[in-house]
Structure formats: C-alpha cells, structure tokens
XYZ file of C-alpha atoms in Angstrom:
747
model
C 113.334 84.474 118.089
C 112.147 87.135 121.441
C 112.208 86.192 124.653
C 109.297 87.007 127.988
C 110.435 87.046 130.669
C 107.872 86.257 133.805
C 108.783 88.119 136.240
C 106.487 86.904 139.370
C 107.363 83.158 138.567
C 111.054 83.665 138.286
C 110.903 82.292 134.810
C 112.427 83.042 131.340
C 110.198 81.049 128.773
C 111.782 81.319 125.026
C 109.203 81.757 122.270
C 110.370 81.265 119.029
C 107.332 80.960 117.184
C 106.535 83.866 114.686
C 107.626 81.344 111.265
C 104.879 81.335 108.864
C 103.674 79.448 106.500
C 101.652 80.179 103.300
C 98.230 78.866 103.215
C 98.872 75.327 100.572
C 102.740 76.822 100.396
C 105.722 75.902 101.847
C 106.815 77.719 105.261
C 108.499 80.648 105.219
C 109.570 83.386 107.863
C 108.666 86.736 109.283
C 110.243 87.950 112.074
C 108.096 89.365 114.947
C 107.941 93.506 114.738
C 108.892 93.056 119.122
C 111.128 91.432 118.449
C 114.120 94.723 118.502
C 112.788 95.919 121.337
C 113.026 92.796 122.901
C 115.346 92.211 122.547
C 117.045 95.768 123.858
C 115.450 95.066 127.044
C 117.482 92.693 128.144
C 120.709 94.251 127.157
C 119.109 96.749 129.040
C 119.071 94.489 132.364
C 122.137 93.497 130.986
C 123.817 96.621 131.847
C 122.634 97.969 134.286
C 123.276 95.225 136.648
C 125.850 93.821 137.663
C 127.419 90.891 135.835
C 127.424 87.247 138.259
C 130.299 84.351 138.329
C 128.366 81.018 137.408
C 127.063 79.046 140.362
C 129.949 76.890 141.923
C 129.120 73.318 141.932
C 128.349 71.784 145.131
C 130.475 70.002 146.093
C 128.421 66.181 146.907
C 127.193 66.883 143.751
C 127.898 63.399 142.336
C 126.768 61.468 144.840
C 123.337 63.977 144.088
C 123.095 62.768 140.540
C 123.271 59.453 141.459
C 120.524 59.034 143.441
C 118.622 61.067 141.497
C 119.555 58.551 138.574
C 118.398 55.544 141.303
C 115.107 57.400 141.944
C 114.831 58.368 138.184
C 115.181 54.534 137.200
C 112.891 52.789 140.333
C 110.289 55.078 140.894
C 109.819 58.679 138.815
C 110.533 57.132 134.848
C 107.436 55.071 135.055
C 104.972 57.643 136.341
C 106.279 59.788 133.357
C 106.047 57.503 130.770
C 102.749 55.843 132.944
C 100.612 59.466 132.963
C 102.944 61.975 131.224
C 104.645 60.669 128.020
C 102.108 60.453 125.568
C 100.426 63.906 125.102
C 104.595 65.194 126.026
C 106.779 63.762 123.427
C 105.560 60.472 122.969
C 102.540 60.218 120.190
C 102.002 64.200 120.547
C 104.182 67.817 122.151
C 101.048 69.149 124.076
C 101.635 72.635 125.908
C 104.714 72.986 124.098
C 105.983 70.540 126.731
C 108.858 67.633 125.893
C 109.730 65.409 128.283
C 111.179 62.778 126.389
C 114.240 63.530 126.841
C 116.328 65.759 129.568
C 117.554 68.579 127.017
C 113.965 68.817 125.873
C 112.757 68.893 129.580
C 114.607 72.009 130.365
C 114.184 73.465 127.308
C 110.051 73.288 127.412
C 110.713 75.849 130.339
C 108.707 74.054 132.184
C 111.453 72.951 135.477
C 113.867 75.056 137.245
C 116.497 74.288 138.732
C 114.617 73.066 142.239
C 111.195 72.141 142.361
C 110.387 74.958 144.536
C 110.621 77.123 141.595
C 109.189 74.371 138.558
C 106.467 75.295 136.542
C 105.848 71.948 136.376
C 105.558 71.321 139.791
C 102.641 74.451 140.552
C 100.950 71.625 137.816
C 101.221 68.416 139.475
C 99.927 70.253 142.903
C 96.940 71.836 141.567
C 98.119 75.177 141.875
C 98.727 76.023 138.189
C 96.062 75.299 135.120
C 95.401 73.590 133.270
C 95.562 70.438 136.444
C 97.488 67.398 135.155
C 97.469 64.616 134.307
C 95.214 66.104 132.721
C 91.249 64.813 132.492
C 92.378 62.468 135.392
C 93.610 62.215 139.813
C 95.463 64.692 141.146
C 99.040 61.889 141.235
C 99.047 60.681 145.369
C 100.740 62.631 147.292
C 104.053 59.864 147.804
C 104.156 60.502 143.859
C 104.431 64.094 143.818
C 107.168 64.112 147.303
C 109.091 61.772 144.887
C 108.985 64.063 142.082
C 109.849 67.014 143.644
C 112.812 65.201 145.692
C 114.338 64.282 141.803
C 113.883 67.875 140.016
C 116.289 68.673 143.520
C 118.469 66.644 142.659
C 118.977 68.524 138.857
C 115.984 65.770 137.460
C 118.593 63.267 135.902
C 118.059 60.181 133.171
C 119.581 57.373 132.346
C 117.996 57.555 129.256
C 115.622 59.298 127.289
C 111.620 57.676 127.579
C 111.163 57.399 123.467
C 114.097 55.173 121.424
C 114.716 57.909 119.977
C 112.134 57.792 117.110
C 111.577 61.390 116.046
C 107.545 62.698 117.086
C 105.251 64.073 114.624
C 105.865 67.966 115.002
C 103.291 69.654 117.109
C 99.938 68.231 118.372
C 98.680 64.779 117.601
C 94.662 64.529 117.950
C 94.450 60.957 118.681
C 91.885 58.285 118.647
C 91.063 58.981 122.468
C 90.901 62.649 121.854
C 88.165 62.335 120.362
C 86.444 59.906 122.928
C 86.591 63.338 125.206
C 82.474 63.698 125.851
C 82.034 66.799 124.123
C 82.270 65.082 121.264
C 80.729 62.126 121.566
C 76.595 61.693 119.291
C 73.680 61.919 121.649
C 72.713 58.167 123.194
C 69.719 57.646 124.904
C 70.366 57.047 128.484
C 68.206 55.224 131.632
C 67.616 57.190 133.790
C 68.516 55.898 137.353
C 66.166 54.690 139.468
C 64.654 56.367 142.515
C 62.708 55.441 145.780
C 60.143 58.285 145.757
C 58.878 58.133 142.011
C 55.763 60.543 143.068
C 58.210 63.326 143.141
C 59.675 62.775 139.705
C 56.626 64.046 137.071
C 59.321 63.041 133.919
C 62.579 61.769 133.208
C 64.684 64.927 134.569
C 63.036 64.165 137.844
C 64.851 61.479 137.905
C 67.939 62.586 136.972
C 67.481 64.861 139.704
C 65.934 63.430 142.454
C 68.907 60.172 141.618
C 71.141 63.155 142.750
C 69.691 64.552 146.126
C 68.723 61.493 147.725
C 72.005 60.860 146.495
C 73.942 63.407 148.554
C 70.652 62.991 151.488
C 69.059 66.238 150.495
C 65.315 66.354 149.939
C 63.384 67.439 147.033
C 61.556 70.711 147.686
C 58.337 70.718 147.675
C 55.831 72.034 145.136
C 55.627 75.681 143.948
C 52.638 77.148 144.526
C 51.082 78.357 140.816
C 51.477 81.705 141.629
C 55.685 81.261 142.164
C 55.375 78.693 139.120
C 53.624 81.294 136.343
C 55.999 83.899 137.601
C 59.414 81.491 137.126
C 58.189 80.003 134.367
C 57.476 83.658 132.778
C 60.577 84.758 134.224
C 62.657 81.613 132.081
C 60.825 82.044 128.836
C 59.752 86.169 128.336
C 62.132 87.727 131.274
C 59.520 88.952 132.643
C 56.595 88.634 135.186
C 53.546 87.709 134.022
C 50.775 90.006 133.962
C 47.762 89.895 136.790
C 45.292 88.814 134.014
C 48.150 86.004 133.217
C 48.135 84.408 137.446
C 45.094 85.319 137.967
C 44.052 82.888 134.720
C 46.302 79.861 135.542
C 46.166 80.089 139.216
C 42.385 79.454 138.549
C 42.146 77.159 136.018
C 41.857 73.240 137.660
C 42.585 71.514 134.345
C 44.969 68.639 133.552
C 46.931 70.127 130.761
C 47.115 74.279 132.344
C 50.519 74.212 132.627
C 51.710 72.756 129.604
C 48.939 75.514 127.644
C 50.896 78.480 129.791
C 54.669 77.558 128.524
C 52.557 77.294 124.591
C 51.410 79.789 125.031
C 55.202 82.418 126.934
C 56.824 79.562 123.998
C 54.397 81.425 121.006
C 55.442 84.662 122.993
C 57.860 87.210 121.036
C 59.254 87.872 123.470
C 60.515 84.779 124.116
C 62.523 85.346 121.190
C 63.334 88.780 122.540
C 64.568 87.032 125.571
C 66.666 84.478 124.610
C 67.934 85.921 121.838
C 70.270 88.528 124.211
C 71.562 85.035 125.412
C 72.980 84.538 122.180
C 74.395 88.046 121.355
C 76.211 87.610 124.452
C 77.893 85.046 122.511
C 78.237 85.931 120.072
C 79.814 88.869 120.709
C 77.124 91.444 119.305
C 77.267 94.943 118.930
C 75.696 98.264 116.840
C 79.135 99.289 116.686
C 82.632 98.899 115.753
C 84.404 99.256 119.513
C 87.295 100.611 120.959
C 87.864 104.430 121.187
C 86.117 105.521 118.270
C 83.643 102.943 118.549
C 81.447 104.259 115.595
C 77.906 102.528 114.868
C 76.927 99.748 112.771
C 73.366 101.272 111.697
C 72.407 97.824 110.021
C 73.822 95.544 112.499
C 70.486 95.269 113.946
C 69.066 93.069 111.445
C 70.792 89.522 112.914
C 70.052 90.399 115.794
C 66.235 90.741 113.945
C 67.672 86.944 112.646
C 68.104 85.990 116.343
C 64.279 86.209 116.960
C 62.481 85.092 114.675
C 65.121 82.275 115.073
C 64.235 81.604 118.368
C 60.582 82.437 117.949
C 60.164 80.045 114.617
C 61.703 77.727 116.337
C 64.180 77.386 113.763
C 65.741 74.067 113.487
C 69.550 74.310 115.534
C 71.654 73.504 112.299
C 70.465 75.135 109.902
C 70.879 77.840 112.964
C 74.168 76.997 112.286
C 74.708 77.156 108.946
C 73.447 80.173 108.669
C 75.991 81.944 110.318
C 78.531 80.383 109.686
C 77.669 80.371 105.664
C 74.221 82.245 105.070
C 75.377 83.652 101.985
C 76.967 80.281 100.824
C 73.983 77.936 101.477
C 70.247 80.618 100.689
C 71.596 83.537 99.180
C 68.221 84.323 97.957
C 67.431 84.510 101.597
C 66.996 87.290 104.067
C 67.384 85.975 107.081
C 70.058 83.601 105.627
C 72.050 86.754 105.133
C 70.765 88.337 107.665
C 72.725 85.405 110.293
C 75.950 86.273 108.501
C 75.315 89.332 110.909
C 76.970 86.793 113.237
C 80.638 86.027 111.830
C 81.100 90.642 111.477
C 79.830 91.210 114.808
C 83.279 91.294 116.450
C 85.136 95.162 117.951
C 87.463 96.416 114.800
C 89.402 99.891 115.234
C 88.711 100.990 111.782
C 91.782 103.556 112.368
C 94.504 101.478 111.079
C 97.912 102.771 110.495
C 99.562 100.978 107.648
C 102.042 99.046 109.885
C 98.344 98.136 112.022
C 96.565 95.599 108.574
C 97.930 92.855 109.233
C 97.675 92.292 113.254
C 94.910 94.183 112.978
C 92.673 91.580 109.929
C 94.234 88.220 111.688
C 93.053 90.162 114.785
C 89.652 90.351 113.390
C 90.359 85.917 111.723
C 90.930 85.491 115.079
C 87.836 86.570 116.894
C 85.721 84.724 114.570
C 87.732 81.813 115.201
C 87.813 82.012 118.413
C 83.852 82.928 118.193
C 82.161 79.864 116.773
C 84.244 77.804 118.437
C 83.497 78.592 121.508
C 79.505 79.343 120.570
C 79.055 76.052 118.538
C 82.089 74.244 118.845
C 82.177 74.214 123.791
C 85.414 75.190 123.083
C 88.313 77.702 123.531
C 89.588 77.245 119.665
C 91.437 81.119 120.504
C 94.423 79.289 122.203
C 95.982 77.473 119.423
C 96.678 81.146 118.144
C 99.848 80.969 119.060
C 100.184 77.128 119.776
C 98.995 73.694 120.224
C 95.717 73.999 122.182
C 97.130 72.747 126.360
C 94.307 70.443 127.376
C 91.504 70.550 124.357
C 92.438 68.810 121.119
C 93.073 71.510 119.165
C 96.621 71.975 117.196
C 97.453 75.489 115.732
C 97.383 73.573 112.247
C 93.509 72.618 113.029
C 93.096 76.672 113.779
C 94.264 78.357 110.509
C 93.277 76.161 108.487
C 89.561 77.447 109.849
C 90.588 80.544 109.920
C 91.400 80.014 106.521
C 87.730 79.277 105.432
C 87.366 82.418 106.483
C 90.417 84.427 104.374
C 88.288 86.419 102.079
C 84.922 87.297 104.063
C 83.954 91.051 104.586
C 81.557 92.513 106.285
C 79.830 94.647 103.585
C 75.918 96.344 103.190
C 73.495 94.983 100.848
C 69.598 95.974 100.002
C 67.271 93.529 100.687
C 63.972 93.063 100.239
C 62.281 92.496 104.222
C 58.829 93.359 102.915
C 58.000 90.901 100.188
C 54.252 91.123 100.743
C 54.558 95.430 100.286
C 56.537 95.153 97.724
C 55.478 92.707 96.162
C 51.476 94.488 95.563
C 53.993 97.805 94.947
C 55.948 95.001 91.879
C 51.496 94.357 90.297
C 50.560 97.849 90.963
C 53.988 99.046 88.643
C 53.617 97.042 86.431
C 49.340 97.155 85.631
C 50.199 101.087 85.405
C 52.566 100.665 82.660
C 50.397 97.844 80.391
C 48.123 100.755 80.754
C 50.435 103.471 79.129
C 51.702 101.122 76.247
C 47.969 99.934 75.500
C 46.746 103.121 75.965
C 49.760 104.748 73.268
C 49.046 101.107 70.731
C 45.600 102.619 70.923
C 46.806 106.184 69.383
C 49.340 105.128 67.399
C 47.425 104.287 64.425
C 45.404 108.071 65.409
C 48.581 110.036 65.091
C 49.588 107.502 61.462
C 46.711 108.890 59.631
C 46.521 112.493 60.936
C 50.660 111.927 59.589
C 49.628 111.168 55.937
C 47.050 113.969 56.671
C 49.444 116.460 57.147
C 51.869 115.495 54.267
C 49.244 116.353 52.121
C 49.883 119.698 53.410
C 51.430 122.871 52.172
C 55.269 122.670 52.923
C 55.713 125.750 54.738
C 53.821 123.716 57.672
C 57.391 122.478 58.897
C 57.973 126.424 59.850
C 55.575 125.581 63.043
C 58.278 125.454 65.758
C 60.754 128.403 66.315
C 63.781 126.670 66.452
C 65.528 124.393 64.050
C 68.773 121.718 64.942
C 71.518 122.327 62.149
C 72.814 119.571 59.801
C 76.020 120.296 61.224
C 78.285 117.955 58.627
C 81.467 119.383 60.273
C 83.055 119.207 64.170
C 87.051 120.384 64.021
C 88.967 120.766 66.971
C 91.927 122.901 67.591
C 93.617 119.535 69.740
C 92.416 117.003 67.399
C 89.250 115.915 69.716
C 87.195 113.977 67.722
C 83.567 114.157 68.246
C 80.282 112.058 67.390
C 77.528 112.560 66.677
C 74.682 111.317 68.024
C 70.614 110.487 67.548
C 69.368 114.461 68.939
C 71.932 116.323 66.401
C 73.763 116.818 69.333
C 77.610 116.238 68.849
C 79.227 114.554 71.970
C 83.147 114.658 72.606
C 85.729 111.509 73.241
C 89.244 110.795 74.322
C 90.073 113.073 76.864
C 90.386 116.931 77.727
C 92.540 119.315 75.949
C 93.178 122.252 77.478
C 92.304 124.907 75.699
C 90.953 123.934 72.443
C 88.346 126.186 69.346
C 86.486 124.418 67.766
C 84.765 125.656 64.055
C 81.632 124.074 63.225
C 79.712 123.980 59.375
C 76.085 123.412 58.862
C 73.217 123.901 56.944
C 68.751 124.575 58.209
C 65.761 125.063 55.539
C 65.234 128.302 56.895
C 66.700 131.051 55.101
C 65.771 134.258 57.065
C 67.477 133.298 60.585
C 67.323 135.791 63.588
C 69.708 134.152 66.358
C 72.010 130.874 67.485
C 71.232 129.074 70.020
C 74.527 126.625 71.779
C 72.349 124.629 73.532
C 74.461 122.161 76.529
C 73.727 118.796 76.866
C 74.706 116.838 80.216
C 75.569 112.952 79.099
C 77.222 109.964 81.894
C 80.255 110.540 80.058
C 80.886 114.049 81.623
C 82.501 114.838 84.446
C 79.570 115.017 86.891
C 77.264 115.056 83.676
C 78.877 118.109 82.439
C 77.641 119.702 80.872
C 81.367 121.470 80.797
C 84.478 118.617 80.213
C 86.396 120.347 83.575
C 86.753 117.893 86.284
C 83.511 119.786 88.205
C 81.721 119.852 85.237
C 81.816 123.356 84.254
C 82.946 124.956 81.076
C 84.092 128.713 79.775
C 82.653 129.821 76.357
C 85.063 132.308 76.325
C 83.921 133.454 72.460
C 82.080 132.664 69.896
C 81.845 133.961 66.796
C 79.333 133.534 63.273
C 79.627 133.484 59.511
C 79.220 132.143 56.457
C 81.271 129.041 55.606
C 82.216 130.630 52.605
C 83.869 133.319 53.521
C 84.294 133.273 57.645
C 86.249 136.312 57.270
C 82.702 138.181 57.637
C 81.757 137.975 60.838
C 78.126 137.970 61.910
C 77.279 141.181 64.799
C 75.998 139.755 68.041
C 73.463 141.640 69.982
C 72.214 140.380 73.400
C 72.507 137.060 74.477
C 70.566 135.551 77.232
C 70.670 131.976 79.169
C 69.024 129.611 81.336
C 71.484 129.336 84.173
C 74.509 131.315 84.432
C 77.576 131.286 86.341
C 78.091 135.473 87.190
C 77.010 138.517 85.871
C 80.288 139.752 85.326
C 83.059 138.001 83.301
C 81.419 134.265 83.476
C 77.900 135.405 81.116
C 76.757 134.938 78.829
C 76.999 138.198 77.631
C 80.833 137.805 78.135
C 81.427 135.394 75.150
C 80.978 138.127 72.025
C 82.994 140.230 73.899
C 86.601 141.784 74.036
C 87.536 139.309 76.529
C 88.976 136.182 75.052
C 89.056 134.294 78.695
C 86.351 135.967 79.690
C 82.923 133.298 78.776
C 79.924 131.842 79.333
C 80.209 129.858 82.866
C 77.368 127.204 84.842
C 79.246 126.454 87.595
C 76.713 127.700 91.203
C 74.433 125.825 90.615
C 74.132 125.130 86.609
C 76.341 121.073 86.970
C 74.715 118.507 86.230
C 71.480 120.102 83.912
C 70.552 120.650 80.489
C 72.312 124.848 79.807
C 71.656 126.622 76.768
C 72.054 130.026 75.780
C 69.781 132.382 72.373
C 72.460 134.830 70.692
C 69.512 137.499 68.667
C 72.043 138.423 65.257
C 72.459 142.140 64.873
C 69.980 142.015 61.761
C 68.349 139.115 59.686
C 70.851 136.596 57.814
C 69.280 135.971 54.962
C 70.997 132.965 52.709
C 70.426 130.912 49.893
C 69.848 126.478 49.910
C 72.977 125.558 49.563
C 75.416 128.351 52.168
C 76.456 126.970 55.255
C 76.661 128.693 58.458
C 80.800 128.405 60.378
C 79.913 128.774 64.262
C 83.546 128.859 65.769
C 83.570 128.219 69.282
C 86.644 129.051 71.580
C 87.074 127.094 74.980
C 90.613 128.683 76.060
C 90.244 129.393 79.828
C 93.218 129.360 82.087
C 92.563 127.280 84.325
C 92.118 124.334 81.647
C 90.065 121.329 80.317
C 86.825 123.750 79.910
C 85.982 122.796 76.864
C 82.339 121.320 76.777
C 81.370 117.812 76.257
C 78.460 118.007 74.672
C 76.267 120.523 72.468
C 74.411 121.437 69.800
C 72.754 123.885 67.850
C 70.050 125.453 66.446
C 68.855 128.375 64.251
C 65.760 130.275 64.254
C 63.313 132.447 61.743
C 61.514 134.023 65.033
C 61.911 138.290 65.512
C 61.600 136.783 69.533
C 62.266 133.783 70.683
C 63.020 134.935 74.075
C 61.309 132.137 75.713
C 62.059 129.737 73.997
C 65.439 128.423 74.961
C 65.119 124.540 74.434
C 61.596 124.213 71.809
C 62.853 122.740 68.678
C 61.874 122.402 64.881
C 62.302 119.902 62.480
C 65.959 119.359 61.867
C 67.462 118.430 58.167
C 67.519 115.342 58.463
C 63.777 115.498 59.525
C 63.144 117.665 56.323
C 65.425 115.193 53.437
C 62.501 112.453 55.141
C 59.500 115.351 55.217
C 61.056 115.747 51.572
C 61.418 112.468 50.606
C 57.783 111.292 52.010
C 56.289 114.305 50.135
C 57.800 113.653 46.637
C 56.189 109.393 46.884
C 53.825 108.937 45.430
C 50.557 108.897 47.760
C 50.171 104.664 48.154
C 54.298 104.437 49.029
C 53.488 106.788 52.335
C 53.366 103.376 54.786
C 55.298 101.902 56.704
C 57.408 100.971 54.208
C 59.092 103.767 52.905
C 63.246 104.199 53.619
C 62.254 107.444 55.018
C 58.750 106.837 57.023
C 60.131 106.165 60.279
C 62.851 109.054 60.858
C 59.662 111.865 60.003
C 57.896 109.672 61.192
C 58.623 109.761 65.025
C 59.458 113.712 64.747
C 55.728 113.408 64.095
C 54.612 111.895 66.835
C 56.612 112.632 68.981
C 55.522 116.414 68.611
C 51.291 114.630 69.705
C 50.363 116.723 72.704
C 49.094 112.796 73.712
C 51.703 110.225 72.538
C 54.191 112.542 74.390
C 51.872 112.478 77.915
C 52.149 109.189 77.426
C 55.981 109.053 77.254
C 56.695 111.003 79.439
C 54.513 108.895 81.607
C 55.553 106.132 80.738
C 59.827 107.340 80.855
C 58.935 108.814 84.940
C 57.265 105.474 85.668
C 59.328 103.409 84.767
C 62.196 105.542 86.001
C 60.993 105.278 89.209
C 60.579 101.866 89.088
C 57.822 100.583 91.245
C 59.139 102.095 94.405
C 60.341 99.227 96.814
C 61.362 99.628 100.359
C 64.622 98.041 100.083
C 66.956 98.087 103.935
C 70.300 98.134 103.630
C 71.684 95.375 106.142
C 75.096 94.469 107.232
C 75.523 91.253 106.488
C 79.274 89.302 106.162
C 80.262 87.544 102.455
C 83.200 88.352 100.615
C 82.834 89.367 96.105
C 81.033 92.208 97.310
C 82.408 96.319 98.412
C 82.971 97.058 101.848
C 81.623 98.707 104.152
C 83.476 101.076 104.358
C 85.281 103.094 107.801
C 88.217 105.030 108.427
C 91.407 103.016 107.682
C 90.553 103.185 103.750
C 92.210 106.397 103.088
C 95.361 104.657 104.309
C 94.795 101.973 101.180
C 93.420 99.091 104.303
C 92.393 95.548 102.265
C 89.935 94.652 104.583
C 91.476 90.730 103.212
C 94.280 89.493 102.680
C 94.127 86.529 99.594
C 95.793 84.586 101.804
C 95.707 83.662 104.933
C 98.753 82.056 106.676
C 99.514 79.136 109.669
C 101.497 81.702 112.850
C 103.275 79.647 114.604
C-alpha cells in the first residue's frame, strides 16, 4: 500500500492497488518499488511536525447528526440511489467510488470533513472532471445545496443504500453502457427539413443548414471558383493549386467540373502524403526510439509508405485496421501487411535500461500499444484503465489487461522484403536462364570428355605425372591430445570436438612418386572453425611450432628441410614459416594480420631428394604448443612433389592416392568394361573431368552464379511480429528480454 498526497486539494487518497495477477493464473501480489520511499516521506512529515491532538467533538454533535440523518432520509437518499448508486456501489463500482455505505463513502476519499473540501462536490458542481452525473444534466442547484448541507452535517446514513448483497468486484459493463452512441452501428438518418432547399446540394448541406437556421444564422454565399479550388486543394493535398490548374478550373464551364477536380486531387500522390501525416500523428509515428538517446530506426519509414499507399489506393478501412494490428498473422506473405504492423512498434522506447527497469519498461511499452490502439481505432482513452477501472467510459482494468495480453510477445524486428517484385522477377528469370544455359553446355561437353578419358586410359602410365603435386593418401592421424580427425572427400582432414591447449600430430601416408623434393602443407578453412579458421584458436589462427619429416619405418631418421615459403605469414620473424623448422619449438608459422578466414599453404623444400619404394610410408610430425593455447590446425592437407622447383604452384594438385588406385584398376580392366558401371569409374572420371579446362570454366561459372544468386534487391523493413530476432539496442548487453512470456494483471 502507498499513499498519494494531493497538497493542492488537501486530500489524501489511499491506493493499495499494486496486486499482480498472471494471465490465466491466480492472483499474486507484488509490492511497488515506490512503497518504501513513500513510507519514508510520510515518516519525515510526521517527525518534523509537532503532534496534534484529534479535533474535539462539537457541542452540537447530536443535533447535527439528527438533522443530517433527517435530511438524508427525506432528500439525499433518493438522489444518491437514482443518480449515483448504479455505477458506484450498485451494479458496479466505477472510478473506485463506492457510496453504498457511509464507511465506503469516506474510504473512497471523495468526502472530507466539509463540503468545501470534498471532491464529490467539485464533480457535481462541474468544477472538476468527469462531471457528475455522467452523461446527464447537472443536478439542480437546490439539490447540490442539500448535498453540501448534508456533508457539512457529517454525511450520516440511516441505513446502507443496498441490501447488503456484495457487489461484483470492479467495473461491470452493463447493457446501458453498451448503448453509448459511439458503440452503435451506423444507420440511415433522415436529413432535417430546411426552408432554403436551393442552398443545399447534398444531404450533408441539409444538416448544416438545419443547424444554422436553428441558430438564426444565414449561410455563406457560394465561394468563387478561385477560392473553391484553393480550399479543396489545401484540404485534400495540403498544397495550393498551381496557376495552370486554377485557370483550367475557372474556365471549365461543364456541370461536372467540380467533380472532376475532386477526382484529380484524390488521384494525386500528394493526397496520401497529406492524410498519412494526420494518421501518423495518431499512431505516434517517429523514425527514432525517443528519449534522451533517440537512436535512429532507419527502416521505420516503411510504415509511413504503407499509410500513403493505403490512402492513395483507397484501401477498405476494415483491412486498414486489421493489417496494422495483425498484418503479420493475416497476410504474412504480403509486404504491405507486414509494413502495416509498424503501427504497433511506432511508439517511443528507452533503449538504455538497467535490470531494475526491464519489466516496467515493457509494461510501459504495452501500455503505449494499448492506449494508441484505443485512441486510433476505438476513439476511447483506454489507457486510463491501466491503473483502475475507467472513470467514465465502460472499460474495466481487467479488460485493459486482456487487451494488453494480445501483444504479450510482440516485438520490433527487421525483415528483408521484396518491395520491387517486377525487377526481382526479371532478375530471377535471368538467373534461371543463365543457369540452364551453363548446365546445357556441361551436358553437351560431358560425352566428349568421356571419350577423351577413355583414350587417355590407353596411354602410358606415366601420364599420371602431369601435375606437380600429389595428395598423400593418409593412413593414420594420431593426436597427443586425443583429438579425432575426420577425412574429407578432397583428401583433407578436419578436427572434431574441442580444441586442446597443445597438441602433437603424427601423420603417416603413402603416394605413387618415388623421388620427392618438397612437402606441401595446406591450412584450409571450414565453416565449423572459429571465423572459418584455418586454425582452432578463438580468432581462427594457428601456430605451427615445429615440423618433422621422416620415414614411417624409421621415424628417428629426420629428413632435413632447407627452405620454406607460404602464401601468407603473420610476420617475418618468430611467426614466419621458416620458424617452423628452427631450434625454437614455440615459434612457428601463423597467419593472423590478414590471413584468417582464407585457405593458406606452405611448401617445405627438402635439403636433398628422398627416394622411396612403393610400400614406404612417410611420417610427418606437426607440433602446436603455442603458450596462448588452442593454436592447432583445424583442417589440413598434405602433398608431395618430385618437381625441382614448384615455387609458384602452392595450391596445384595431382591425383590423390585413391584416384591413382581407381585409374590403375580401370587400366587393368578389359576395354569393354571401362564404362560408368565400373565401380572405380566415378572416382577416376570425376578427377579427370574436373581437370578439363572447359569443364572447370563452366563449373566455376556455375558455382559463382549459384553463390551470388539472382541478386534480388531485398529491403530491410521494421515490423512488429513475434518469434523473430528482435531489433537490437543498448539494453541487450544487460540482458533485456524484449518481452515476457506472460502478461500480468496489475491492480
């Protein structure tokens, strides 16, 4: 409970209405945050002022009580029952004012010790709003004086105004409430009879003239044409007519000249722009969040565009209303319906909040939505019912929160919409046409490549040596940290699971070449790696502290490395590729400072060529022990070459071991069995086909085309919906939830 002290009116009003009831759940209580502060304030008032004794009972107290009771029985009771009781203690209790008993009358705070200090007297004398009785004539002066006299006598009752049956809690909307004029459906009304029928051109004129005649006022004479076009142009478009338009209208003597003028103005784009401004005022539209930060909402203007188009297209009003409140539900595939929901999220919102302000800010946001909906579409100040049953409109606090609960999960969000379907349709058609054209070229090229492949299979076996690099057919990857590496279709290996702080990889594999001059290590990117890698550190980097090459059969016999080069290295010293085979086990090849998120490669030249037999496997040991931790490779591929100087060919590869095996199997098969049905055909042919320059060109074009897509021009639009990513702001950093899954009934 907290107290609000109105110093000007010398009234103290009790308000213990901060009870929260969960939607669809029993009521639960929650103390207001201002309770302690208000209590301390009251204690301060008590402590700084001397205690005063209760006022003495007047000597004529008995006589006053008898006179007041007599006045109540003979005059006041009937007035209260006839004029007040139905809304204030009978069928319902509106405005927190219950006069069914004397105790409730005084508890309401509407009655003070004297009539001069009583709020009830201000209301019935129409010195304060809402004037009482509501929507009824003011009480006669004699009756008001009797009520004042009764209050001054102590406002005694002889008995309660009701039979003691408890009234329904809170406001109850009655059948009489539902008869209020603004709730009634439209109906035909007969225009009034007027004496000067020639002045009237339409039935609307009859209503105007009828009122003028009732007041004894003569109507204005018809406006001249220049005045008329200026008035109607300003009314409909907000702009004065051009000189040419004025002259044309003045000279147009046809009987439908004015009707044509109206049609022209209504067809003008400026008509929608003019009247959308009025609606935007009602909808509290702005292109920023408001408050002292006032951050921009750069995509909010689409709601304005919806309003302009809706008015210019003469959208039916029921659709105009429905789309603004639920366009995302009613027409989720229509960009205009989505833009219309900007109405819900158009209000101001504080973007810098502390955790203690989160919930109150969300309820303020819901109140803004509900209050604006009431004003815009119902013509009612529904926001009053946030704190109590409405004082004079039939809106209960319970109905207010029922309305608010409809927007429980509604949030501002941005979506990409196709606002230019014609241009995007052309772009989509061009994309599909180009893709079919490239696929057709591939289909026509494929039989020719197959014939070339069959001819190539009949050539000498050394034809396999046409590429500088051969991917090592790795048989084993062992991690000192227990990391699992998974082989990929391109011969690379991808790390699985969490990255260890330090790691030593031991790799064994074979290849078809006998004399090798260099080893290539490719550090490849992958979507599963931080920032696509190629490393496993948080920033996508790695640090190869040491690399050792030996024969798998005798791992102690290291193969010396004389030089190295890379596509990119972090610096020229401790993080260079040369540092990977020096005496420092910490320093080594890294690729930050421009190389993250890109495929990289390093070539290590052997001090002398190494000759291997067909069955000999090579062993490569990679050490990652950078002190920052987790700087291992995420995805790698190893290749060897027998070329003397492959410096310019860091990424070019020959056939991997599995392709070599497939080619060998096809060559051993009879010619008639070298067909696509052979189990090794696809492996060998795919490699051969992909090396064809024409095929590669078509494949690259197709890949680029599919990657870029049809290049549709989509536009970000601020809408209000649910279940989508929220529009971010500064409170996100503190954990602002943007909505709560349940809306509570706050009394």
